CSV table of C-alpha atoms in Angstrom, one decimal:
chain,number,residue,atom,x,y,z
S,28,MET,CA,116.7,35.0,-41.7
S,29,ASN,CA,114.7,32.3,-40.0
S,30,ASN,CA,116.8,29.3,-39.0
S,31,ILE,CA,114.4,26.9,-40.6
S,32,ILE,CA,114.6,28.7,-43.9
S,33,VAL,CA,118.4,28.3,-43.8
S,34,LEU,CA,118.0,24.5,-43.3
S,35,ALA,CA,115.3,24.4,-46.0
S,36,SER,CA,117.6,26.2,-48.5
S,37,ALA,CA,120.3,23.5,-48.0
S,38,LEU,CA,117.7,20.8,-48.4
S,39,ALA,CA,116.3,22.3,-51.7
S,40,ALA,CA,119.8,22.8,-53.0
S,41,PHE,CA,120.7,19.1,-52.3
S,42,ASN,CA,117.4,17.9,-53.7
S,43,ASN,CA,117.8,19.8,-57.0
S,44,GLY,CA,114.4,18.6,-58.2
S,45,MET,CA,115.2,14.9,-57.5
S,46,TYR,CA,112.3,14.6,-55.1
S,47,ASP,CA,109.8,16.8,-56.9
S,48,GLY,CA,106.3,15.3,-56.4
S,49,PHE,CA,107.3,13.9,-53.0
S,50,LEU,CA,105.6,14.9,-49.7
S,51,ILE,CA,107.2,15.2,-46.3
S,52,GLY,CA,106.1,12.4,-44.0
S,53,LYS,CA,108.2,13.3,-40.9
S,54,ILE,CA,110.7,15.8,-39.7
S,55,ARG,CA,112.9,15.7,-36.7
S,56,LEU,CA,114.1,19.3,-36.0
S,57,TYR,CA,116.6,20.5,-33.5
S,58,ILE,CA,117.8,24.1,-33.3
S,59,GLU,CA,120.0,25.6,-30.6
S,60,GLY,CA,121.0,29.2,-31.5
S,61,THR,CA,121.6,30.8,-34.8
S,62,ILE,CA,122.1,28.9,-38.1
S,63,ALA,CA,124.3,30.7,-40.5
S,64,ALA,CA,124.9,27.9,-43.1
S,65,ALA,CA,123.7,24.4,-43.7
S,66,LYS,CA,124.5,21.3,-45.7
S,67,ALA,CA,122.3,18.4,-46.6
S,68,THR,CA,123.1,14.7,-47.3
S,69,ALA,CA,121.1,11.6,-48.1
S,70,VAL,CA,120.8,8.9,-45.5
S,71,LYS,CA,118.6,6.6,-47.5
S,72,GLN,CA,117.2,6.7,-51.0
S,73,LYS,CA,114.7,4.4,-52.6
S,74,PRO,CA,112.4,5.0,-55.6
S,75,ASN,CA,109.4,6.0,-53.4
S,76,LEU,CA,111.2,7.1,-50.2
S,77,ALA,CA,114.1,9.3,-49.2
S,78,GLN,CA,115.6,10.1,-45.8
S,79,LEU,CA,117.7,13.3,-45.9
S,80,PHE,CA,119.7,14.9,-43.1
S,81,VAL,CA,120.6,18.6,-42.9
S,82,VAL,CA,123.2,20.0,-40.5
S,83,GLY,CA,123.3,23.7,-39.7
S,84,GLN,CA,126.2,25.6,-38.3
S,85,ASN,CA,126.6,28.9,-36.6
S,86,GLY,CA,129.0,31.7,-37.7
S,87,GLN,CA,131.9,30.0,-35.8
S,88,GLY,CA,131.4,26.7,-37.7
S,89,GLU,CA,129.8,24.9,-34.8
S,90,GLN,CA,126.8,22.7,-35.2
S,91,SER,CA,123.7,24.7,-34.2
S,92,GLY,CA,120.8,22.7,-35.7
S,93,THR,CA,119.8,19.5,-37.5
S,94,MET,CA,116.8,18.6,-39.6
S,95,GLU,CA,116.1,14.9,-40.5
S,96,VAL,CA,113.4,14.7,-43.2
S,97,LEU,CA,111.5,11.6,-44.5
S,98,LEU,CA,110.1,12.2,-47.9
S,99,VAL,CA,107.5,9.9,-49.5
S,100,ASN,CA,106.3,9.7,-53.1
S,101,SER,CA,103.0,11.6,-53.0
S,102,ARG,CA,101.1,9.0,-55.2
S,103,ASN,CA,102.1,6.2,-52.8
S,104,ALA,CA,101.3,8.4,-49.7
S,105,VAL,CA,97.8,9.0,-51.1
S,106,GLN,CA,97.3,5.3,-51.8
S,107,ALA,CA,98.6,4.3,-48.3
S,108,ALA,CA,96.2,6.8,-46.7
S,109,LYS,CA,93.1,5.4,-48.4
S,110,GLY,CA,90.9,3.6,-46.0
S,111,LYS,CA,92.7,4.9,-43.0
S,112,PRO,CA,90.6,7.2,-40.7
S,113,PRO,CA,92.1,10.7,-40.2
S,114,VAL,CA,93.7,11.5,-36.9
S,115,SER,CA,90.9,12.2,-34.4
S,116,LEU,CA,90.3,15.9,-33.8
S,117,GLN,CA,90.0,15.2,-30.1
S,118,HIS,CA,93.7,14.4,-30.0
S,119,CYS,CA,94.5,17.6,-32.0
S,120,ARG,CA,92.6,20.3,-30.2
S,121,HIS,CA,93.9,22.0,-27.2
S,122,SER,CA,94.3,25.7,-26.6
S,123,GLU,CA,94.3,27.7,-29.9
S,124,ILE,CA,97.4,29.7,-30.3
S,125,VAL,CA,97.2,31.1,-33.8
S,126,ARG,CA,95.3,30.9,-37.1
S,127,HIS,CA,96.8,31.6,-40.5
S,128,GLN,CA,95.8,31.3,-44.2
S,129,PHE,CA,98.8,30.9,-46.4
S,130,SER,CA,98.4,32.9,-49.7
S,131,LYS,CA,99.8,31.7,-53.0
S,132,ALA,CA,102.1,34.8,-52.8
S,133,GLU,CA,103.5,33.6,-49.5
S,134,ILE,CA,104.2,30.2,-50.9
S,135,THR,CA,105.7,31.6,-54.1
S,136,ASN,CA,108.0,33.9,-51.9
S,137,TYR,CA,109.1,30.9,-49.8
S,138,LEU,CA,109.8,28.7,-52.9
S,139,SER,CA,111.9,31.5,-54.4
S,140,GLN,CA,113.7,32.1,-51.1
S,141,VAL,CA,114.8,28.5,-50.7
S,142,GLN,CA,114.8,27.5,-54.4
S,143,ASP,CA,112.2,24.7,-53.9
S,144,THR,CA,111.1,23.5,-57.3
S,145,ASN,CA,108.5,20.9,-56.2
S,146,PRO,CA,105.5,21.4,-58.5
S,147,ILE,CA,103.0,20.3,-55.8
S,148,HIS,CA,103.5,23.8,-54.3
S,149,LYS,CA,102.3,25.5,-57.5
S,150,GLY,CA,99.1,25.7,-59.6
S,151,GLU,CA,95.5,26.3,-58.8
S,152,LYS,CA,95.5,24.5,-55.4
S,153,PRO,CA,99.1,24.5,-54.2
S,154,VAL,CA,100.1,22.4,-51.2
S,155,VAL,CA,101.7,24.6,-48.5
S,156,PRO,CA,105.3,23.4,-48.0
S,157,GLY,CA,105.6,21.6,-44.7
S,158,ILE,CA,108.8,23.4,-43.9
S,159,LEU,CA,107.0,26.7,-44.5
S,160,LEU,CA,104.4,25.6,-41.9
S,161,LEU,CA,107.3,25.0,-39.4
S,162,ALA,CA,109.0,28.3,-40.3
S,163,PHE,CA,105.8,30.1,-39.6
S,164,LEU,CA,105.4,28.4,-36.2
S,165,TYR,CA,109.1,29.0,-35.3
S,166,ASP,CA,108.6,32.7,-36.0
S,167,ASN,CA,105.5,32.8,-33.8
S,168,TRP,CA,107.0,30.5,-31.1
S,169,LYS,CA,109.9,33.0,-30.7
S,170,ALA,CA,112.1,30.4,-29.1
S,171,ALA,CA,115.9,30.4,-29.3
S,172,SER,CA,115.9,26.6,-29.5
S,173,VAL,CA,113.5,23.9,-30.5
S,174,ASN,CA,113.4,20.1,-30.4
S,175,TRP,CA,110.5,19.0,-32.5
S,176,GLU,CA,109.3,15.7,-33.8
S,177,VAL,CA,106.9,16.5,-36.7
S,178,ARG,CA,104.4,14.1,-38.4
S,179,PHE,CA,102.4,15.2,-41.4
S,180,TYR,CA,99.1,13.5,-41.8
S,181,SER,CA,97.5,15.4,-44.7
S,182,PRO,CA,98.6,18.2,-47.0
S,183,CYS,CA,97.5,21.8,-46.1
S,184,PHE,CA,96.4,23.9,-49.0
S,185,ALA,CA,96.8,27.6,-49.9
S,186,GLU,CA,94.0,30.0,-49.3
S,187,GLU,CA,92.4,27.8,-46.6
S,188,GLU,CA,92.8,28.7,-42.9
S,189,ILE,CA,94.9,26.6,-40.6
S,190,SER,CA,94.2,26.7,-36.9
S,191,TRP,CA,97.1,25.8,-34.6
S,192,TYR,CA,96.5,24.4,-31.1
S,193,ALA,CA,99.0,23.8,-28.3
S,194,SER,CA,99.2,21.7,-25.2
S,195,GLU,CA,102.2,21.3,-22.9
S,196,LYS,CA,104.0,18.8,-25.2
S,197,GLN,CA,102.2,19.1,-28.5
S,198,ILE,CA,101.3,21.6,-31.3
S,199,THR,CA,98.7,20.5,-34.0
S,200,GLY,CA,97.6,22.1,-37.2
S,201,VAL,CA,94.0,21.6,-38.3
S,202,GLN,CA,92.6,22.6,-41.7
S,203,ASN,CA,89.0,21.9,-42.8
S,204,GLN,CA,88.4,19.7,-39.7
S,205,VAL,CA,91.4,17.5,-40.6
S,206,CYS,CA,94.4,17.2,-38.3
S,207,CYS,CA,97.2,17.9,-40.9
S,208,VAL,CA,100.3,18.1,-38.8
S,209,MET,CA,101.3,17.2,-35.3
S,210,ILE,CA,104.4,18.4,-33.5
S,211,THR,CA,105.7,16.7,-30.4
S,212,LEU,CA,107.7,19.1,-28.2
S,213,LYS,CA,110.8,17.2,-26.9
S,214,ASP,CA,113.0,18.2,-24.0
S,215,ARG,CA,116.1,20.1,-25.2
């Protein structure tokens, strides 16, 4: 199983619907080796914001990964974004590495696998889960370890192609001419 999926499962189990309707604003992800189990805790909780921390362990019980997640209430996130220009595409586009269009079936499979109940990932125009985007890249990256700082600028939607671009220190996801996610590759 994908290491990120193990971390996401622990996050969804901790959430238990408490943050349904929230969007991911930022993620700090570090993985070194295989993650066999994970546990999530809350670092900060406010009505419109939550900071959660997930620790993954290998089969010997040693820490092998962490994921720090900042969640924001989606209504507040949309309000905050109004009037702000989108991230310039010139900062997003480098060498294209992969394209993918997430189907509703892929999203449903992910939601079932990790037990994510957030309704923004369901319906006629579901938002692709941010952690599913990272799991997809992690599988395509084929790296044993990652150290990523991730910033989500705009939701990505099912059935619409996402183009991924990479430079030496950055990966960006672009959908419909909008830079949706930017990953800064940190030293390990």
